[in-house]
PDB file of C-alpha atoms in Angstrom:
ATOM      1  CA  MET A   1      -7.447  10.663  -0.710  1.00 94.00           C
ATOM      2  CA  ARG A   2      -8.418  10.485  -4.349  1.00 96.00           C
ATOM      3  CA  ALA A   3      -8.287   8.096  -7.287  1.00 97.00           C
ATOM      4  CA  GLU A   4      -5.395  10.118  -8.728  1.00 98.00           C
ATOM      5  CA  ASP A   5      -3.349   9.477  -5.594  1.00 98.00           C
ATOM      6  CA  VAL A   6      -3.654   5.727  -6.166  1.00 98.00           C
ATOM      7  CA  GLU A   7      -2.676   6.110  -9.822  1.00 98.00           C
ATOM      8  CA  ASP A   8       0.311   8.290  -8.884  1.00 98.00           C
ATOM      9  CA  ALA A   9       1.525   5.806  -6.270  1.00 98.00           C
ATOM     10  CA  VAL A  10       1.298   2.918  -8.727  1.00 98.00           C
ATOM     11  CA  ALA A  11       3.274   4.981 -11.255  1.00 98.00           C
ATOM     12  CA  VAL A  12       5.977   5.429  -8.572  1.00 98.00           C
ATOM     13  CA  LEU A  13       6.077   1.654  -8.051  1.00 98.00           C
ATOM     14  CA  VAL A  14       6.273   0.918 -11.786  1.00 98.00           C
ATOM     15  CA  ARG A  15       9.125   3.398 -12.322  1.00 98.00           C
ATOM     16  CA  ALA A  16      11.047   2.005  -9.354  1.00 98.00           C
ATOM     17  CA  LEU A  17      10.598  -1.655 -10.294  1.00 98.00           C
ATOM     18  CA  GLU A  18      10.736  -1.646 -14.120  1.00 98.00           C
ATOM     19  CA  PRO A  19      14.541  -2.116 -14.022  1.00 97.00           C
ATOM     20  CA  VAL A  20      14.250  -5.364 -12.029  1.00 98.00           C
ATOM     21  CA  PRO A  21      15.294  -8.203 -14.349  1.00 97.00           C
ATOM     22  CA  ASP A  22      12.835 -11.038 -14.864  1.00 97.00           C
ATOM     23  CA  GLY A  23      14.982 -13.293 -12.693  1.00 95.00           C
ATOM     24  CA  GLY A  24      15.417 -10.704  -9.929  1.00 96.00           C
ATOM     25  CA  TRP A  25      12.221 -11.324  -8.002  1.00 97.00           C
ATOM     26  CA  SER A  26      13.060 -14.411  -5.930  1.00 97.00           C
ATOM     27  CA  ALA A  27      15.160 -12.801  -3.167  1.00 97.00           C
ATOM     28  CA  PRO A  28      13.463 -11.640   0.034  1.00 97.00           C
ATOM     29  CA  ALA A  29      11.970  -8.142  -0.160  1.00 97.00           C
ATOM     30  CA  GLY A  30      14.251  -6.275   2.207  1.00 94.00           C
ATOM     31  CA  PRO A  31      13.391  -7.254   5.775  1.00 91.00           C
ATOM     32  CA  LEU A  32      10.288  -9.256   4.833  1.00 94.00           C
ATOM     33  CA  GLU A  33      10.058 -13.029   4.745  1.00 95.00           C
ATOM     34  CA  TRP A  34       8.208 -12.728   1.423  1.00 97.00           C
ATOM     35  CA  SER A  35      10.132 -12.720  -1.828  1.00 97.00           C
ATOM     36  CA  CYS A  36      10.090  -9.589  -3.967  1.00 98.00           C
ATOM     37  CA  ARG A  37       7.672 -11.425  -6.283  1.00 97.00           C
ATOM     38  CA  ASP A  38       5.321 -12.437  -3.456  1.00 97.00           C
ATOM     39  CA  THR A  39       5.411  -8.880  -2.138  1.00 98.00           C
ATOM     40  CA  ALA A  40       4.414  -7.461  -5.543  1.00 98.00           C
ATOM     41  CA  VAL A  41       1.571  -9.990  -5.801  1.00 98.00           C
ATOM     42  CA  HIS A  42       0.493  -9.027  -2.269  1.00 98.00           C
ATOM     43  CA  VAL A  43       0.289  -5.376  -3.349  1.00 98.00           C
ATOM     44  CA  ALA A  44      -1.862  -6.326  -6.338  1.00 98.00           C
ATOM     45  CA  ASP A  45      -4.080  -8.491  -4.143  1.00 97.00           C
ATOM     46  CA  ASP A  46      -4.581  -5.621  -1.683  1.00 97.00           C
ATOM     47  CA  LEU A  47      -5.432  -3.168  -4.467  1.00 98.00           C
ATOM     48  CA  PHE A  48      -8.025  -5.531  -5.948  1.00 97.00           C
ATOM     49  CA  GLY A  49      -9.355  -6.302  -2.469  1.00 96.00           C
ATOM     50  CA  TYR A  50      -9.731  -2.638  -1.563  1.00 97.00           C
ATOM     51  CA  ALA A  51     -11.457  -1.985  -4.891  1.00 97.00           C
ATOM     52  CA  ALA A  52     -13.939  -4.731  -4.038  1.00 96.00           C
ATOM     53  CA  GLN A  53     -14.569  -3.192  -0.614  1.00 96.00           C
ATOM     54  CA  VAL A  54     -15.391   0.168  -2.180  1.00 96.00           C
ATOM     55  CA  ALA A  55     -17.436  -1.297  -5.058  1.00 95.00           C
ATOM     56  CA  LEU A  56     -19.425  -3.866  -3.049  1.00 91.00           C
ATOM     57  CA  ALA A  57     -19.407  -2.246   0.409  1.00 87.00           C
ATOM     58  CA  PRO A  58     -19.596  -5.547   2.295  1.00 83.00           C
ATOM     59  CA  SER A  59     -20.277  -5.209   6.004  1.00 83.00           C
ATOM     60  CA  ASP A  60     -18.395  -8.183   7.399  1.00 89.00           C
ATOM     61  CA  ASP A  61     -15.414  -9.419   5.366  1.00 89.00           C
ATOM     62  CA  TYR A  62     -13.508  -9.345   2.105  1.00 90.00           C
ATOM     63  CA  PRO A  63     -14.903 -11.208  -0.899  1.00 90.00           C
ATOM     64  CA  PRO A  64     -13.333 -14.673  -1.062  1.00 92.00           C
ATOM     65  CA  PHE A  65     -10.768 -14.281  -3.823  1.00 92.00           C
ATOM     66  CA  GLU A  66      -7.010 -14.038  -4.141  1.00 94.00           C
ATOM     67  CA  ILE A  67      -4.829 -12.744  -6.949  1.00 95.00           C
ATOM     68  CA  VAL A  68      -2.566 -15.476  -8.299  1.00 95.00           C
ATOM     69  CA  VAL A  69       0.181 -14.756 -10.804  1.00 96.00           C
ATOM     70  CA  PRO A  70       1.461 -17.830 -12.662  1.00 96.00           C
ATOM     71  CA  ASP A  71       5.059 -18.906 -12.123  1.00 91.00           C
ATOM     72  CA  GLY A  72       7.366 -17.640 -14.819  1.00 92.00           C
ATOM     73  CA  VAL A  73       5.681 -14.254 -15.211  1.00 97.00           C
ATOM     74  CA  GLY A  74       8.456 -11.665 -15.387  1.00 97.00           C
ATOM     75  CA  THR A  75       8.781  -8.020 -14.504  1.00 98.00           C
ATOM     76  CA  ALA A  76       6.405  -6.647 -17.154  1.00 98.00           C
ATOM     77  CA  GLY A  77       3.654  -9.074 -16.186  1.00 98.00           C
ATOM     78  CA  LEU A  78       4.018  -8.517 -12.438  1.00 98.00           C
ATOM     79  CA  LEU A  79       3.904  -4.765 -12.881  1.00 98.00           C
ATOM     80  CA  GLN A  80       0.890  -5.081 -15.185  1.00 98.00           C
ATOM     81  CA  VAL A  81      -0.993  -7.010 -12.494  1.00 98.00           C
ATOM     82  CA  VAL A  82      -0.173  -4.355  -9.880  1.00 98.00           C
ATOM     83  CA  ALA A  83      -1.116  -1.559 -12.293  1.00 98.00           C
ATOM     84  CA  THR A  84      -4.417  -3.291 -13.024  1.00 98.00           C
ATOM     85  CA  GLY A  85      -5.182  -3.524  -9.318  1.00 98.00           C
ATOM     86  CA  GLY A  86      -4.355   0.153  -8.962  1.00 98.00           C
ATOM     87  CA  ALA A  87      -6.607   1.050 -11.890  1.00 98.00           C
ATOM     88  CA  MET A  88      -9.441  -0.986 -10.375  1.00 98.00           C
ATOM     89  CA  LEU A  89      -9.090   0.742  -7.000  1.00 98.00           C
ATOM     90  CA  ALA A  90      -8.850   4.172  -8.639  1.00 98.00           C
ATOM     91  CA  ALA A  91     -11.996   3.467 -10.690  1.00 98.00           C
ATOM     92  CA  ALA A  92     -13.872   2.233  -7.611  1.00 98.00           C
ATOM     93  CA  VAL A  93     -12.857   5.328  -5.636  1.00 98.00           C
ATOM     94  CA  LEU A  94     -13.771   7.640  -8.512  1.00 97.00           C
ATOM     95  CA  THR A  95     -17.245   6.146  -8.939  1.00 97.00           C
ATOM     96  CA  ALA A  96     -18.070   5.403  -5.296  1.00 96.00           C
ATOM     97  CA  PRO A  97     -21.375   6.792  -4.118  1.00 92.00           C
ATOM     98  CA  PRO A  98     -21.179   9.347  -1.301  1.00 90.00           C
ATOM     99  CA  GLY A  99     -21.120   7.719   2.107  1.00 91.00           C
ATOM    100  CA  VAL A 100     -20.034   4.270   0.914  1.00 93.00           C
ATOM    101  CA  ARG A 101     -18.365   2.156   3.610  1.00 94.00           C
ATOM    102  CA  GLY A 102     -16.524  -1.120   3.178  1.00 93.00           C
ATOM    103  CA  TRP A 103     -15.412  -3.533   5.840  1.00 92.00           C
ATOM    104  CA  HIS A 104     -11.837  -3.482   7.121  1.00 92.00           C
ATOM    105  CA  PRO A 105     -10.495  -5.177  10.260  1.00 91.00           C
ATOM    106  CA  PHE A 106      -9.282  -1.794  11.581  1.00 90.00           C
ATOM    107  CA  GLY A 107     -12.712  -0.202  11.081  1.00 88.00           C
ATOM    108  CA  ASP A 108     -15.066   0.306   8.161  1.00 92.00           C
ATOM    109  CA  ALA A 109     -13.520   2.750   5.723  1.00 95.00           C
ATOM    110  CA  ASP A 110     -14.850   5.107   3.102  1.00 96.00           C
ATOM    111  CA  ALA A 111     -13.518   5.329  -0.456  1.00 97.00           C
ATOM    112  CA  ALA A 112     -10.853   7.877   0.554  1.00 96.00           C
ATOM    113  CA  GLY A 113      -9.718   5.590   3.356  1.00 97.00           C
ATOM    114  CA  PHE A 114      -9.327   2.639   1.007  1.00 97.00           C
ATOM    115  CA  ALA A 115      -7.473   4.862  -1.458  1.00 98.00           C
ATOM    116  CA  ALA A 116      -5.081   5.862   1.326  1.00 98.00           C
ATOM    117  CA  MET A 117      -4.621   2.253   2.419  1.00 98.00           C
ATOM    118  CA  GLY A 118      -3.838   1.312  -1.172  1.00 98.00           C
ATOM    119  CA  VAL A 119      -1.275   4.094  -1.438  1.00 98.00           C
ATOM    120  CA  VAL A 120       0.399   2.928   1.793  1.00 98.00           C
ATOM    121  CA  GLU A 121       0.586  -0.649   0.528  1.00 98.00           C
ATOM    122  CA  VAL A 122       2.132   0.504  -2.743  1.00 98.00           C
ATOM    123  CA  LEU A 123       4.650   2.851  -1.138  1.00 98.00           C
ATOM    124  CA  VAL A 124       5.886   0.729   1.752  1.00 98.00           C
ATOM    125  CA  HIS A 125       6.118  -2.450  -0.298  1.00 98.00           C
ATOM    126  CA  THR A 126       7.956  -0.616  -3.066  1.00 98.00           C
ATOM    127  CA  HIS A 127      10.343   0.429  -0.301  1.00 98.00           C
ATOM    128  CA  ASP A 128      10.615  -3.210   0.867  1.00 98.00           C
ATOM    129  CA  ILE A 129      11.328  -4.524  -2.632  1.00 98.00           C
ATOM    130  CA  THR A 130      13.839  -1.799  -3.465  1.00 98.00           C
ATOM    131  CA  ARG A 131      15.829  -2.593  -0.317  1.00 97.00           C
ATOM    132  CA  THR A 132      16.839  -5.646  -2.364  1.00 97.00           C
ATOM    133  CA  THR A 133      16.600  -4.467  -5.980  1.00 97.00           C
ATOM    134  CA  ALA A 134      17.635  -0.776  -5.823  1.00 96.00           C
ATOM    135  CA  PRO A 135      19.002   0.057  -2.355  1.00 94.00           C
ATOM    136  CA  GLY A 136      19.440   3.777  -3.103  1.00 93.00           C
ATOM    137  CA  TRP A 137      15.745   4.315  -3.890  1.00 97.00           C
ATOM    138  CA  THR A 138      13.825   6.601  -1.518  1.00 96.00           C
ATOM    139  CA  LEU A 139      10.159   7.221  -0.921  1.00 97.00           C
ATOM    140  CA  PRO A 140       8.728  10.418  -2.395  1.00 98.00           C
ATOM    141  CA  PRO A 141       7.757  12.745   0.487  1.00 97.00           C
ATOM    142  CA  GLU A 142       4.408  14.164  -0.659  1.00 97.00           C
ATOM    143  CA  PRO A 143       2.374  10.964  -0.940  1.00 98.00           C
ATOM    144  CA  CYS A 144       3.868   9.886   2.401  1.00 98.00           C
ATOM    145  CA  ARG A 145       2.689  13.158   3.965  1.00 97.00           C
ATOM    146  CA  ASP A 146      -0.776  12.740   2.405  1.00 97.00           C
ATOM    147  CA  VAL A 147      -1.353   9.189   3.679  1.00 97.00           C
ATOM    148  CA  LEU A 148      -0.076  10.101   7.127  1.00 98.00           C
ATOM    149  CA  ALA A 149      -2.607  12.939   7.238  1.00 96.00           C
ATOM    150  CA  ARG A 150      -5.431  10.558   6.307  1.00 96.00           C
ATOM    151  CA  LEU A 151      -4.507   7.384   8.208  1.00 97.00           C
ATOM    152  CA  TRP A 152      -2.389   8.720  11.101  1.00 97.00           C
ATOM    153  CA  PRO A 153      -3.788  12.250  11.530  1.00 95.00           C
ATOM    154  CA  ASP A 154      -2.118  12.825  14.891  1.00 94.00           C
ATOM    155  CA  VAL A 155       1.392  12.363  13.472  1.00 95.00           C
ATOM    156  CA  ASP A 156       3.453  15.475  12.842  1.00 94.00           C
ATOM    157  CA  ALA A 157       5.877  14.226  10.192  1.00 95.00           C
ATOM    158  CA  GLY A 158       7.700  17.544   9.970  1.00 95.00           C
ATOM    159  CA  ASP A 159      10.396  17.404   7.323  1.00 95.00           C
ATOM    160  CA  ASP A 160      10.558  13.588   7.295  1.00 97.00           C
ATOM    161  CA  PRO A 161       7.236  12.170   6.074  1.00 98.00           C
ATOM    162  CA  ALA A 162       8.929   9.131   4.511  1.00 98.00           C
ATOM    163  CA  GLY A 163      10.656   8.304   7.797  1.00 97.00           C
ATOM    164  CA  ALA A 164       7.388   8.777   9.658  1.00 98.00           C
ATOM    165  CA  LEU A 165       5.519   6.467   7.282  1.00 98.00           C
ATOM    166  CA  LEU A 166       8.200   3.789   7.508  1.00 98.00           C
ATOM    167  CA  HIS A 167       8.122   4.081  11.301  1.00 97.00           C
ATOM    168  CA  HIS A 168       4.343   3.918  11.563  1.00 97.00           C
ATOM    169  CA  THR A 169       4.296   0.795   9.384  1.00 97.00           C
ATOM    170  CA  GLY A 170       6.891  -0.943  11.556  1.00 95.00           C
ATOM    171  CA  ARG A 171       9.855  -0.591   9.204  1.00 95.00           C
ATOM    172  CA  ALA A 172      12.215   1.900  10.838  1.00 95.00           C
ATOM    173  CA  SER A 173      13.014   3.813  13.966  1.00 95.00           C
ATOM    174  CA  TRP A 174      12.076   7.475  13.814  1.00 97.00           C
ATOM    175  CA  ARG A 175      13.042  10.386  16.042  1.00 95.00           C
ATOM    176  CA  GLY A 176      14.856   7.951  18.324  1.00 94.00           C
ATOM    177  CA  VAL A 177      11.834   5.683  18.780  1.00 95.00           C
ATOM    178  CA  PRO A 178      12.261   2.060  17.684  1.00 96.00           C
ATOM    179  CA  ALA A 179       9.904   0.730  15.018  1.00 95.00           C
ATOM    180  CA  PRO A 180       6.726  -0.648  16.545  1.00 95.00           C
ATOM    181  CA  VAL A 181       6.257  -4.405  16.408  1.00 93.00           C
ATOM    182  CA  ARG A 182       2.496  -3.995  15.990  1.00 94.00           C
ATOM    183  CA  TRP A 183       0.904  -1.078  14.205  1.00 94.00           C
ATOM    184  CA  ARG A 184      -2.343  -0.012  12.612  1.00 94.00           C
ATOM    185  CA  TRP A 185      -3.783   2.774  10.561  1.00 95.00           C
ATOM    186  CA  HIS A 186      -7.127   4.478  10.982  1.00 93.00           C
ATOM    187  CA  GLY A 187      -9.062   4.138   7.734  1.00 91.00           C
ATOM    188  CA  ALA A 188     -12.472   4.889   9.174  1.00 89.00           C
ATOM    189  CA  PRO A 189     -13.721   8.389   8.377  1.00 89.00           C
ATOM    190  CA  ARG A 190     -13.300  10.904  11.182  1.00 78.00           C
TER     191      ARG A 190
END
């Protein structure tokens, strides 16, 4: 996956969540125990963390930092933090030297793998948040198909890539199979 894919996914998130009022972030994000706010901060933290993995290429862990958004920050500020994380990951992917590998608990990934992981985080957590804030919102199919191809290459999503992505991230049954309790992607290059 490419830097543009990360930017496009973040744009999807921003469009979906801009209508959330400043006071609309405290409810749980769909089925998650996290609030909508905590889920958005988690997405930002992942994007910054993945950018660090691509930029620094550590071999054994993530750098010891965490994104913290002060209490009272509303919709515009939360979305700005997520967009900044997305821009950082996109820039890291765009400028990564060939062959770069960063540590991930599911296997060391290349820049394209971290881009795909970032896109998954953005998409599925936008889905989680919109279960509470905009229940009619649906995942766009093409980025779902693209991340499935990169991180779950053996999955034939057919005409339901969004359903397949939600299933493979433990959020929904798909083709009559209950959602898995434990799941993982495959970010390491093939």
